[in-house]
Structures are given as C-alpha cells and as structure tokens.
Short mmCIF file of C-alpha atoms and ligand atoms in Angstrom, two decimals:
data_model
loop_
_atom_site.label_atom_id
_atom_site.label_comp_id
_atom_site.label_asym_id
_atom_site.label_seq_id
_atom_site.Cartn_x
_atom_site.Cartn_y
_atom_site.Cartn_z
CA UNK A 1 32.45 25.93 -2.08
CA UNK A 2 36.13 25.56 -3.02
CA UNK A 3 37.05 22.45 -4.99
CA UNK A 4 38.68 19.76 -2.91
CA UNK A 5 41.79 17.94 -4.03
CA UNK A 6 43.42 14.67 -3.09
CA UNK A 7 46.02 16.66 -1.17
CA UNK A 8 43.29 18.13 1.00
CA UNK A 9 42.22 14.60 1.85
CA UNK A 10 45.77 13.56 2.68
CA UNK A 11 45.98 16.51 5.05
CA UNK A 12 42.84 15.33 6.83
CA UNK A 13 44.39 11.90 7.24
CA UNK A 14 47.60 13.28 8.68
CA UNK A 15 45.72 14.79 11.64
CA UNK A 16 43.23 11.95 12.11
CA UNK A 17 43.17 10.87 15.76
CA UNK A 18 41.94 7.40 14.69
CA UNK A 19 44.50 6.99 11.92
CA UNK A 20 46.62 4.44 13.80
CA UNK A 21 43.75 1.96 14.02
CA UNK A 22 44.12 1.12 10.35
CA UNK A 23 47.29 -0.84 11.13
CA UNK A 24 45.30 -3.12 13.36
CA UNK A 25 43.47 -4.54 10.34
CA UNK A 26 44.63 -6.77 7.52
CA UNK A 27 43.50 -4.98 4.38
CA UNK A 28 44.33 -6.11 0.86
CA UNK A 29 46.43 -3.71 -1.22
CA UNK A 30 44.84 -1.75 -4.05
CA UNK A 31 41.35 -1.92 -2.59
CA UNK A 32 39.09 0.80 -1.24
CA UNK A 33 36.73 -1.01 1.07
CA UNK A 34 33.38 0.72 1.44
CA UNK A 35 31.45 -2.30 2.62
CA UNK A 36 32.45 -2.53 6.28
CA UNK A 37 28.76 -2.02 7.05
CA UNK A 38 28.04 -5.39 5.43
CA UNK A 39 31.14 -7.39 6.37
CA UNK A 40 33.73 -5.70 8.57
CA UNK A 41 37.41 -6.11 7.67
CA UNK A 42 39.69 -8.69 9.28
CA UNK A 43 41.39 -7.45 12.48
CA UNK A 44 45.07 -8.39 12.56
CA UNK A 45 44.60 -9.96 16.00
CA UNK A 46 41.98 -12.43 14.77
CA UNK A 47 44.48 -14.65 13.01
CA UNK A 48 46.61 -15.05 16.17
CA UNK A 49 43.59 -15.58 18.35
CA UNK A 50 42.10 -18.28 16.14
CA UNK A 51 45.45 -19.93 15.65
CA UNK A 52 45.92 -20.16 19.42
CA UNK A 53 42.38 -21.39 19.85
CA UNK A 54 42.91 -24.14 17.29
CA UNK A 55 46.32 -25.29 18.51
CA UNK A 56 46.22 -24.84 22.27
CA UNK A 57 42.57 -24.98 23.14
CA UNK A 58 40.69 -27.20 20.74
CA UNK A 59 43.76 -29.08 19.48
CA UNK A 60 45.47 -29.74 22.79
CA UNK A 61 43.14 -29.13 25.69
CA UNK A 62 40.12 -30.51 23.88
CA UNK A 63 36.95 -30.66 25.95
CA UNK A 64 38.75 -29.43 29.07
CA UNK A 65 38.74 -26.01 27.40
CA UNK A 66 35.10 -25.39 28.32
CA UNK A 67 36.37 -24.79 31.87
CA UNK A 68 40.10 -24.21 31.45
CA UNK A 69 39.68 -21.48 28.81
CA UNK A 70 36.21 -20.46 29.93
CA UNK A 71 34.54 -21.27 26.63
CA UNK A 72 31.31 -21.61 28.57
CA UNK A 73 31.56 -18.02 29.80
CA UNK A 74 32.10 -16.47 26.37
CA UNK A 75 28.50 -15.45 25.58
CA UNK A 76 28.29 -13.53 28.86
CA UNK A 77 31.81 -12.14 28.75
CA UNK A 78 31.59 -10.82 25.20
CA UNK A 79 28.02 -9.67 25.81
CA UNK A 80 29.31 -7.54 28.71
CA UNK A 81 31.88 -5.98 26.40
CA UNK A 82 29.28 -5.21 23.73
CA UNK A 83 27.13 -3.69 26.49
CA UNK A 84 29.77 -0.96 26.83
CA UNK A 85 29.40 -0.13 23.13
CA UNK A 86 25.63 0.30 23.33
CA UNK A 87 25.06 1.97 26.68
CA UNK A 88 23.86 -1.09 28.58
CA UNK A 89 24.96 -2.76 31.81
CA UNK A 90 27.12 -5.82 31.60
CA UNK A 91 24.39 -8.24 32.71
CA UNK A 92 21.94 -6.96 30.09
CA UNK A 93 23.59 -8.28 26.91
CA UNK A 94 24.43 -11.76 25.78
CA UNK A 95 25.91 -13.10 22.56
CA UNK A 96 23.87 -15.79 20.85
CA UNK A 97 22.52 -17.07 17.57
CA UNK A 98 21.94 -14.74 14.62
CA UNK A 99 20.22 -11.36 14.50
CA UNK A 100 17.20 -12.95 12.83
CA UNK A 101 16.81 -15.55 15.57
CA UNK A 102 17.32 -13.00 18.32
CA UNK A 103 14.62 -10.82 16.78
CA UNK A 104 12.29 -13.80 16.93
CA UNK A 105 13.15 -14.53 20.55
CA UNK A 106 12.79 -10.96 21.75
CA UNK A 107 9.67 -10.12 19.81
CA UNK A 108 8.01 -13.24 21.19
CA UNK A 109 9.06 -12.13 24.68
CA UNK A 110 7.77 -8.60 24.12
CA UNK A 111 4.36 -9.84 22.98
CA UNK A 112 4.04 -11.96 26.11
CA UNK A 113 4.73 -8.87 28.21
CA UNK A 114 1.82 -7.06 26.52
CA UNK A 115 -0.80 -9.81 26.17
CA UNK A 116 -3.77 -7.47 25.61
CA UNK A 117 -2.21 -5.50 22.77
CA UNK A 118 -2.15 -7.01 19.30
CA UNK A 119 -0.29 -4.58 17.06
CA UNK A 120 3.40 -4.56 16.14
CA UNK A 121 4.63 -1.37 14.46
CA UNK A 122 7.59 -1.30 12.12
CA UNK A 123 8.79 0.63 9.15
CA UNK A 124 7.87 -0.22 5.59
CA UNK A 125 11.51 0.03 4.51
CA UNK A 126 12.92 -2.00 7.40
CA UNK A 127 15.45 -4.72 6.63
CA UNK A 128 13.57 -7.67 5.12
CA UNK A 129 14.54 -10.26 7.72
CA UNK A 130 13.10 -8.03 10.45
CA UNK A 131 9.78 -7.89 8.61
CA UNK A 132 9.77 -11.59 7.76
CA UNK A 133 10.45 -12.54 11.37
CA UNK A 134 7.48 -10.43 12.52
CA UNK A 135 5.23 -11.97 9.87
CA UNK A 136 6.37 -15.50 10.71
CA UNK A 137 5.88 -15.06 14.44
CA UNK A 138 2.39 -13.61 13.97
CA UNK A 139 1.43 -16.60 11.90
CA UNK A 140 2.99 -19.09 14.33
CA UNK A 141 1.27 -17.54 17.38
CA UNK A 142 -2.08 -17.35 15.62
CA UNK A 143 -3.44 -14.97 18.29
CA UNK A 144 -4.72 -12.19 16.04
CA UNK A 145 -1.60 -10.04 16.02
CA UNK A 146 -1.23 -7.52 13.25
CA UNK A 147 1.81 -5.88 11.67
CA UNK A 148 1.31 -2.15 11.10
CA UNK A 149 3.89 -0.92 8.57
CA UNK A 150 4.37 2.81 8.21
CA UNK A 151 6.89 5.26 6.74
CA UNK A 152 9.29 6.99 9.13
CA UNK A 153 7.33 10.25 9.19
CA UNK A 154 4.12 8.42 10.11
CA UNK A 155 5.65 6.68 13.12
CA UNK A 156 4.58 9.19 15.79
CA UNK A 157 0.90 8.90 14.86
CA UNK A 158 1.08 5.09 14.65
CA UNK A 159 2.02 4.64 18.31
CA UNK A 160 -1.36 4.23 19.98
CA UNK A 161 -2.71 2.13 22.85
CA UNK A 162 -3.21 -0.96 20.66
CA UNK A 163 0.48 -1.30 20.01
CA UNK A 164 2.44 -3.92 21.94
CA UNK A 165 5.88 -3.43 20.38
CA UNK A 166 7.74 -1.04 18.14
CA UNK A 167 10.48 -2.75 16.14
CA UNK A 168 12.83 -0.36 14.39
CA UNK A 169 16.30 -0.48 12.87
CA UNK A 170 18.22 2.53 14.10
CA UNK A 171 20.02 3.14 10.79
CA UNK A 172 18.17 2.30 7.59
CA UNK A 173 20.20 -0.21 5.61
CA UNK A 174 19.40 1.41 2.28
CA UNK A 175 19.28 5.17 2.69
CA UNK A 176 21.25 5.41 5.93
CA UNK A 177 18.65 7.52 7.73
CA UNK A 178 19.29 7.58 11.49
CA UNK A 179 16.41 7.44 13.96
CA UNK A 180 16.48 9.49 17.14
CA UNK A 181 16.56 6.44 19.38
CA UNK A 182 16.01 8.43 22.55
CA UNK A 183 13.04 10.45 21.34
CA UNK A 184 11.36 7.46 19.70
CA UNK A 185 11.87 5.25 22.74
CA UNK A 186 10.41 7.91 25.04
CA UNK A 187 7.40 8.35 22.85
CA UNK A 188 6.75 4.62 22.71
CA UNK A 189 7.18 4.31 26.45
CA UNK A 190 4.68 7.08 27.14
CA UNK A 191 2.13 4.95 25.30
CA UNK A 192 3.04 1.73 27.11
CA UNK A 193 4.75 0.31 24.01
CA UNK A 194 7.86 -1.86 24.28
CA UNK A 195 10.75 -0.93 22.01
CA UNK A 196 12.88 -3.48 20.21
CA UNK A 197 15.80 -1.82 18.42
CA UNK A 198 17.88 -3.45 15.71
CA UNK A 199 21.36 -1.94 16.03
CA UNK A 200 22.93 -3.90 13.16
CA UNK A 201 23.86 -0.80 11.17
CA UNK A 202 24.71 1.50 14.05
CA UNK A 203 26.56 -0.33 16.85
CA UNK A 204 30.30 0.17 16.53
CA UNK A 205 29.90 3.23 14.29
CA UNK A 206 28.50 5.61 16.90
CA UNK A 207 27.86 5.83 20.62
CA UNK A 208 24.49 4.32 21.58
CA UNK A 209 22.83 4.89 24.95
CA UNK A 210 20.15 2.23 25.35
CA UNK A 211 19.66 2.64 29.09
CA UNK A 212 19.77 6.41 29.08
CA UNK A 213 16.97 6.27 26.50
CA UNK A 214 14.97 3.73 28.50
CA UNK A 215 15.00 1.14 25.71
CA UNK A 216 13.44 -2.24 26.49
CA UNK A 217 15.14 -4.62 24.10
CA UNK A 218 17.66 -4.63 21.27
CA UNK A 219 19.50 -6.95 18.91
CA UNK A 220 22.48 -6.48 16.64
CA UNK A 221 24.86 -8.08 14.29
CA UNK A 222 28.46 -9.21 14.96
CA UNK A 223 29.89 -9.09 11.44
CA UNK A 224 29.33 -5.47 10.41
CA UNK A 225 31.00 -2.65 12.38
CA UNK A 226 31.99 -5.08 15.14
CA UNK A 227 34.32 -6.88 12.69
CA UNK A 228 33.47 -10.33 14.05
CA UNK A 229 33.84 -12.14 10.71
CA UNK A 230 31.39 -13.68 8.23
CA UNK A 231 28.33 -15.06 10.00
CA UNK A 232 29.63 -13.95 13.42
CA UNK A 233 27.26 -14.58 16.31
CA UNK A 234 24.81 -11.79 17.14
CA UNK A 235 23.76 -10.29 20.47
CA UNK A 236 20.64 -9.37 22.35
CA UNK A 237 19.84 -6.83 25.06
CA UNK A 238 17.02 -6.91 27.60
CA UNK A 239 16.73 -4.13 30.16
CA UNK A 240 17.23 -5.54 33.64
CA UNK A 241 13.72 -4.49 34.75
CA UNK A 242 12.19 -7.02 32.33
CA UNK A 243 14.60 -9.88 32.70
CA UNK A 244 12.76 -11.79 35.40
CA UNK A 245 9.44 -11.52 33.53
CA UNK A 246 10.61 -12.56 30.11
CA UNK A 247 10.27 -16.25 29.35
CA UNK A 248 12.58 -17.46 26.59
CA UNK A 249 10.83 -18.30 23.34
CA UNK A 250 13.35 -21.08 22.75
CA UNK A 251 13.87 -22.97 25.99
CA UNK A 252 17.19 -24.67 25.34
CA UNK A 253 19.51 -26.37 27.78
CA UNK A 254 22.11 -23.56 27.73
CA UNK A 255 19.43 -21.23 29.06
CA UNK A 256 18.54 -23.62 31.89
CA UNK A 257 19.29 -22.60 35.49
CA UNK A 258 21.61 -25.62 35.81
CA UNK A 259 22.35 -27.21 32.41
CA UNK A 260 24.68 -29.82 33.82
CA UNK A 261 22.16 -31.25 36.25
CA UNK A 262 20.55 -32.72 33.13
CA UNK A 263 17.13 -32.37 34.77
CA UNK A 264 14.09 -33.44 32.72
CA UNK A 265 12.18 -30.19 33.30
CA UNK A 266 13.06 -26.72 32.10
CA UNK A 267 13.85 -24.07 34.69
CA UNK A 268 15.11 -20.76 33.24
CA UNK A 269 18.41 -19.25 34.32
CA UNK A 270 17.81 -16.17 36.46
CA UNK A 271 18.91 -13.39 34.09
CA UNK A 272 19.79 -12.76 30.47
CA UNK A 273 21.39 -16.22 30.18
CA UNK A 274 18.01 -17.86 29.78
CA UNK A 275 18.01 -16.57 26.20
CA UNK A 276 20.85 -18.87 25.23
CA UNK A 277 19.47 -21.87 23.40
CA UNK A 278 22.25 -24.25 22.41
CA UNK A 279 25.99 -24.71 22.69
CA UNK A 280 27.93 -21.47 22.05
CA UNK A 281 29.82 -21.25 18.71
CA UNK A 282 33.30 -20.92 20.23
CA UNK A 283 35.28 -20.21 17.04
CA UNK A 284 32.90 -17.45 16.02
CA UNK A 285 32.83 -16.02 19.53
CA UNK A 286 36.62 -15.86 19.70
CA UNK A 287 36.81 -13.93 16.43
CA UNK A 288 34.03 -11.61 17.54
CA UNK A 289 35.82 -10.87 20.81
CA UNK A 290 38.88 -9.59 18.93
CA UNK A 291 36.73 -7.20 16.91
CA UNK A 292 34.88 -5.96 19.98
CA UNK A 293 38.11 -5.49 21.99
CA UNK A 294 39.49 -3.41 19.16
CA UNK A 295 36.44 -1.13 19.20
CA UNK A 296 36.63 -0.78 22.97
CA UNK A 297 40.06 0.81 22.50
CA UNK A 298 38.51 3.55 20.36
CA UNK A 299 36.55 6.57 21.55
CA UNK A 300 33.15 6.10 19.92
CA UNK A 301 32.57 9.86 19.89
CA UNK A 302 35.65 10.22 17.70
CA UNK A 303 34.46 7.31 15.57
CA UNK A 304 31.13 9.04 15.04
CA UNK A 305 32.77 12.37 14.31
CA UNK A 306 35.01 10.82 11.67
CA UNK A 307 32.16 8.81 10.20
CA UNK A 308 30.15 12.01 9.70
CA UNK A 309 33.12 13.71 8.07
CA UNK A 310 33.78 10.78 5.73
CA UNK A 311 30.14 10.82 4.66
CA UNK A 312 30.10 14.58 4.15
CA UNK A 313 33.31 14.35 2.13
CA UNK A 314 31.86 11.64 -0.08
CA UNK A 315 28.66 13.61 -0.75
CA UNK A 316 30.61 16.75 -1.54
CA UNK A 317 33.03 14.96 -3.86
CA UNK A 318 30.27 13.13 -5.72
CA UNK A 319 28.53 16.46 -6.23
CA UNK A 320 31.82 18.00 -7.40
CA UNK A 321 32.93 15.15 -9.69
CA UNK A 322 29.83 13.21 -10.75
CA UNK A 323 26.84 15.58 -10.75
CA UNK A 324 26.75 15.58 -14.56
CA UNK A 325 26.19 11.82 -14.76
CA UNK A 326 22.79 11.51 -13.10
CA UNK A 327 24.08 10.08 -9.83
CA UNK A 328 21.49 11.31 -7.31
CA UNK A 329 21.88 11.50 -3.58
CA UNK A 330 19.54 9.04 -1.84
CA UNK A 331 20.55 9.60 1.80
CA UNK A 332 20.11 12.52 4.21
CA UNK A 333 22.48 15.39 3.49
CA UNK A 334 22.73 16.34 7.15
CA UNK A 335 25.23 13.99 8.79
CA UNK A 336 23.38 14.28 12.11
CA UNK A 337 20.49 12.40 10.47
CA UNK A 338 22.66 9.80 8.75
CA UNK A 339 24.36 6.60 9.88
CA UNK A 340 27.85 5.69 8.71
CA UNK A 341 26.93 5.29 5.05
CA UNK A 342 25.78 7.23 2.04
CA UNK A 343 23.56 6.16 -0.82
CA UNK A 344 23.03 7.26 -4.40
CA UNK A 345 20.40 6.39 -6.91
CA UNK A 346 21.00 5.54 -10.57
CA UNK A 347 19.02 3.31 -12.95
CA UNK A 348 22.28 1.43 -13.74
CA UNK A 349 23.18 1.14 -10.03
CA UNK A 350 23.96 -2.55 -10.19
CA UNK A 351 26.26 -2.34 -13.23
CA UNK A 352 27.99 0.73 -11.82
CA UNK A 353 28.66 -1.09 -8.56
CA UNK A 354 30.13 -4.02 -10.48
CA UNK A 355 32.33 -1.75 -12.61
CA UNK A 356 33.59 -0.06 -9.44
CA UNK A 357 34.38 -3.40 -7.83
CA UNK A 358 36.35 -4.32 -10.94
CA UNK A 359 38.40 -1.17 -10.28
CA UNK A 360 39.00 -2.14 -6.66
CA UNK A 361 36.33 0.04 -5.05
CA UNK A 362 34.08 -2.25 -3.09
CA UNK A 363 30.66 -0.87 -2.23
CA UNK A 364 27.38 -2.61 -2.73
CA UNK A 365 24.07 -2.42 -4.50
CA UNK A 366 20.65 -2.57 -2.89
CA UNK A 367 17.62 -3.16 -5.08
CA UNK A 368 16.06 -1.48 -6.93
CA UNK A 369 18.60 1.22 -7.80
CA UNK A 370 20.74 2.14 -4.78
CA UNK A 371 24.54 2.35 -4.73
CA UNK A 372 25.61 2.15 -1.11
CA UNK A 373 28.96 3.14 0.39
CA UNK A 374 29.69 2.38 4.04
CA UNK A 375 32.41 4.04 6.10
CA UNK A 376 34.15 2.10 8.84
CA UNK A 377 36.06 4.94 10.52
CA UNK A 378 38.66 2.68 12.15
CA UNK A 379 40.22 1.64 8.87
CA UNK A 380 38.99 4.02 6.23
CA UNK A 381 41.01 7.09 5.23
CA UNK A 382 39.85 10.34 3.71
CA UNK A 383 42.01 9.61 0.64
CA UNK A 384 40.12 6.34 0.21
CA UNK A 385 36.96 8.39 -0.23
CA UNK A 386 38.76 10.58 -2.78
CA UNK A 387 39.99 7.52 -4.68
CA UNK A 388 36.54 5.94 -4.64
CA UNK A 389 34.86 9.04 -6.06
CA UNK A 390 37.62 9.42 -8.66
CA UNK A 391 36.93 5.83 -9.73
CA UNK A 392 33.20 6.54 -9.86
CA UNK A 393 33.90 9.56 -12.05
CA UNK A 394 35.91 7.43 -14.48
CA UNK A 395 33.28 4.70 -14.55
CA UNK A 396 30.58 7.25 -15.35
CA UNK A 397 32.55 9.31 -17.87
CA UNK A 398 33.73 6.27 -19.82
CA UNK A 399 30.46 4.36 -19.36
CA UNK A 400 32.66 1.54 -18.06
CA UNK A 401 29.55 0.01 -16.49
CA UNK A 402 28.02 -0.64 -19.92
CA UNK A 403 29.31 -4.17 -20.38
CA UNK A 404 27.34 -7.40 -20.28
CA UNK A 405 29.43 -8.93 -17.47
CA UNK A 406 28.54 -6.05 -15.14
CA UNK A 407 24.83 -6.58 -15.67
CA UNK A 408 24.69 -10.20 -14.70
CA UNK A 409 23.35 -10.41 -11.13
CA UNK A 410 25.33 -12.64 -8.77
CA UNK A 411 23.47 -14.43 -5.98
CA UNK A 412 24.86 -12.05 -3.35
CA UNK A 413 24.74 -8.33 -4.21
C1 LIG B 1 22.59 -7.25 8.74
C2 LIG B 1 21.23 -7.14 9.32
C3 LIG B 1 20.56 -8.28 9.77
C4 LIG B 1 21.22 -9.61 9.62
O1 LIG B 1 20.51 -10.66 10.14
P1 LIG B 1 21.17 -12.10 10.08
O2 LIG B 1 20.29 -12.91 10.92
O3 LIG B 1 22.58 -11.97 10.59
O4 LIG B 1 21.21 -12.53 8.66
C5 LIG B 1 19.32 -8.12 10.34
N1 LIG B 1 18.74 -6.91 10.45
C6 LIG B 1 19.36 -5.79 10.01
C7 LIG B 1 18.71 -4.46 10.14
C8 LIG B 1 20.62 -5.88 9.42
O5 LIG B 1 21.22 -4.79 8.98
#
C-alpha cells in the first residue's frame, strides 16, 4: 500500500460532507480529542441554551417554568428525538436517570415478563456496570436467577429455552467489536428471549434500527456520542407491544398516571412515562437536547461512513508509523465489524496514554493494557488522526512514556 502523508489527510478533509459540523462545537486549540466516546465535546449551542435557561427560566420564571417552558415535558420530548436516532417510535423512548439505573429498571421488567425462565445471558467482556447491575438484581430478587456469561462467539449456543433475557452492549467498550443487532435480536426472539441492548457506545455514531430488528428493550448514555455533557441523563426504550405489560421497578411519582392528584396509591402512567421515577434533571436535559438536535441535523449514514474511514485511517497509519514499537491492534480490522473506535495493546498502555495526553492527544486507557481511540465524526478531522499517530510515533521512538509521572494512575483513567 502506498504511504500516506498529512497532505493526503488534508485532501480527505476538504471533501468531507460533515466537515462543517466541527464549527458547531467548542474545541480547545492544540488538542486532538479522541475520547468523544467517553465524554462528547461541548456543542457551541449548549452555552447559549444553558445561559437562557438560567436567566429567563430558572432565574426569572422560577417554578412557573414547569408549565411555561414545558420542563415537565422534557423527558418525553427529548426521548422522542433520541428515538429517531435509534430507529424507534417517538412514544417508545424516554430520558431518565443514568444508564446503570435504566439497566436495572428494564432488566427487572424483562424478568417479570418471563417469570418461568431463570437465566440472563451476557458477555464476559461487557461493561462492568452492566454486569454488576445484573448481579445485584439477581441477589435482590432472590428467585434463583442465574447469570450466564459467555464470549461473543459462544452467544448463539447460549440462547436456549431457559433464558429470559439477553443483555448485550452493541459496541464493546474495550475492543470496539460491533454486534449484528438485527441477527442477534432475531435469534433471541426465535427462542422466546427478550433482548435488552445497551447502545452507549453506538448511538449517535451509526444508524440503529431497533424496531426493524424487533428489539424489545434498550438503554443508552447521554454523554458520549450524544454530546449531552458530563453525567447527562440517559434514556430507555421499550417496544410498544410490551409497554402495557411492563410494571416499573421503581414506582415513583413522576411515573404515576396523575402525579399532581397526589393520590396515596400508585397507578402507573399508560405508556413509557411510567418508567420515570423522580423529578426530571432540567439543566442536564437542556444540555442533552442541544447535543441531540445537533445529531439530528446530520445524516447518520454519512456519520457511520466517516467513522469507518477514520478508524481505517488510524489502523493504517499506526501500522505504517508504529509497527516497530510493539503496538498491537486489539480491535477488528474490518470496519464493518467495528464501532467508532480502535484499540491497541501494549504492556505500557497506561504510560503511553499519559504521554500522549501530555502532548495534547487525548485518548484513554482501559485495563489491563488497552489504548483506546474514539472517533466522533462530527468534529474529528482526518488530519487529527494523522497528528495523533505522529504523536504516538514520537512517544514510542523517544520512549517519552518512560517517566515516573506517566505511570502514576489517576482515579479516572
Ligand atoms: C458509558 C457506559 C455506561 C455508563 O453508565 P452510567 O450509569 O452512565 O455510569 C454503561 N454501560 C455501557 C456499555 C457504557 O459504555
């Protein structure tokens, strides 16, 4: 293959149909940001929106804003917008709580829909909170449920008639492997198994078609590719066919059929709203809405196409520039099988990540030895990938990682 140069990357940027989106983000100068899959960048519109919210709505209109500015309708309204990103109908998604809590709520609901089955299947390498939530719920219910953890290639044979629910993350947070959501959902469905998808690492980076696949439930994160800001509220999806049958695991007043009747007894709201527990986090919702609106302006097929190209470029450049330094690919080579991230393995992964951050290239490290680079196609350029790999080359050639300050683990990696 011919060697690529920085000029080649600049040429790719000059014809990039998504190139103009970069101006709709506030990005610090001198930084290559390859961590939009962990915390999305700040949309330029968020500052205005929050400023208006603080001055006009909270500051001036005070409690009247729940009606006047429809604060109360935000979980539904923003849920309906997210529905368009994930192939759901607008009354099938609501914004609430965190991904962890939504996993708890939906898994509890799924188990009640399959009372005779006692097995939950997930992947051994799934994101830890997903596994902890399953373990915690099993112990809380104390009804003899069992977590069956398998590797991805063992999934098909694990889906038997004992299984109540299959809980999978569509894109693996470490290696970036992408599940075939449609095929896996179909297979589960054939065996009477409910699917609960975690879309945290996929929504906003690729088109997702939950209803076309026949998915039952899903959750996802607001602060990654949706650019909702640190700790943004999360969302949950329940296919309409289940909504009337699914009792909320947390019966809070915001999920009541008529919260402002202040009745002593719980009566669930008719649809997806019953999965709201408490008062909506208005500041977080407002920021999330700006990020989601921005994504709705983009064609997700173009986003996916660019994401695949950015990943391919990064793999090719690392092979070209860094092969001699023992940096090994740890993600699928085929972009059709990969989410919007790449991963490499190196025994000094943590120190290398720190040395890169010191040079303005922000990726992250995932234990035990994975260097992870995420690509948010709306604000990342092809030259950014070039600059990141050039920095990696310098770090490796000069052993710039070999300094005590780069080996000290901070509490967040
Ligand atoms: C980011 C992420 C989460 C985050 O859960 P929180 O409750 O927001 O901390 C959960 N699951 C997966 C797969 C994730 O990638």
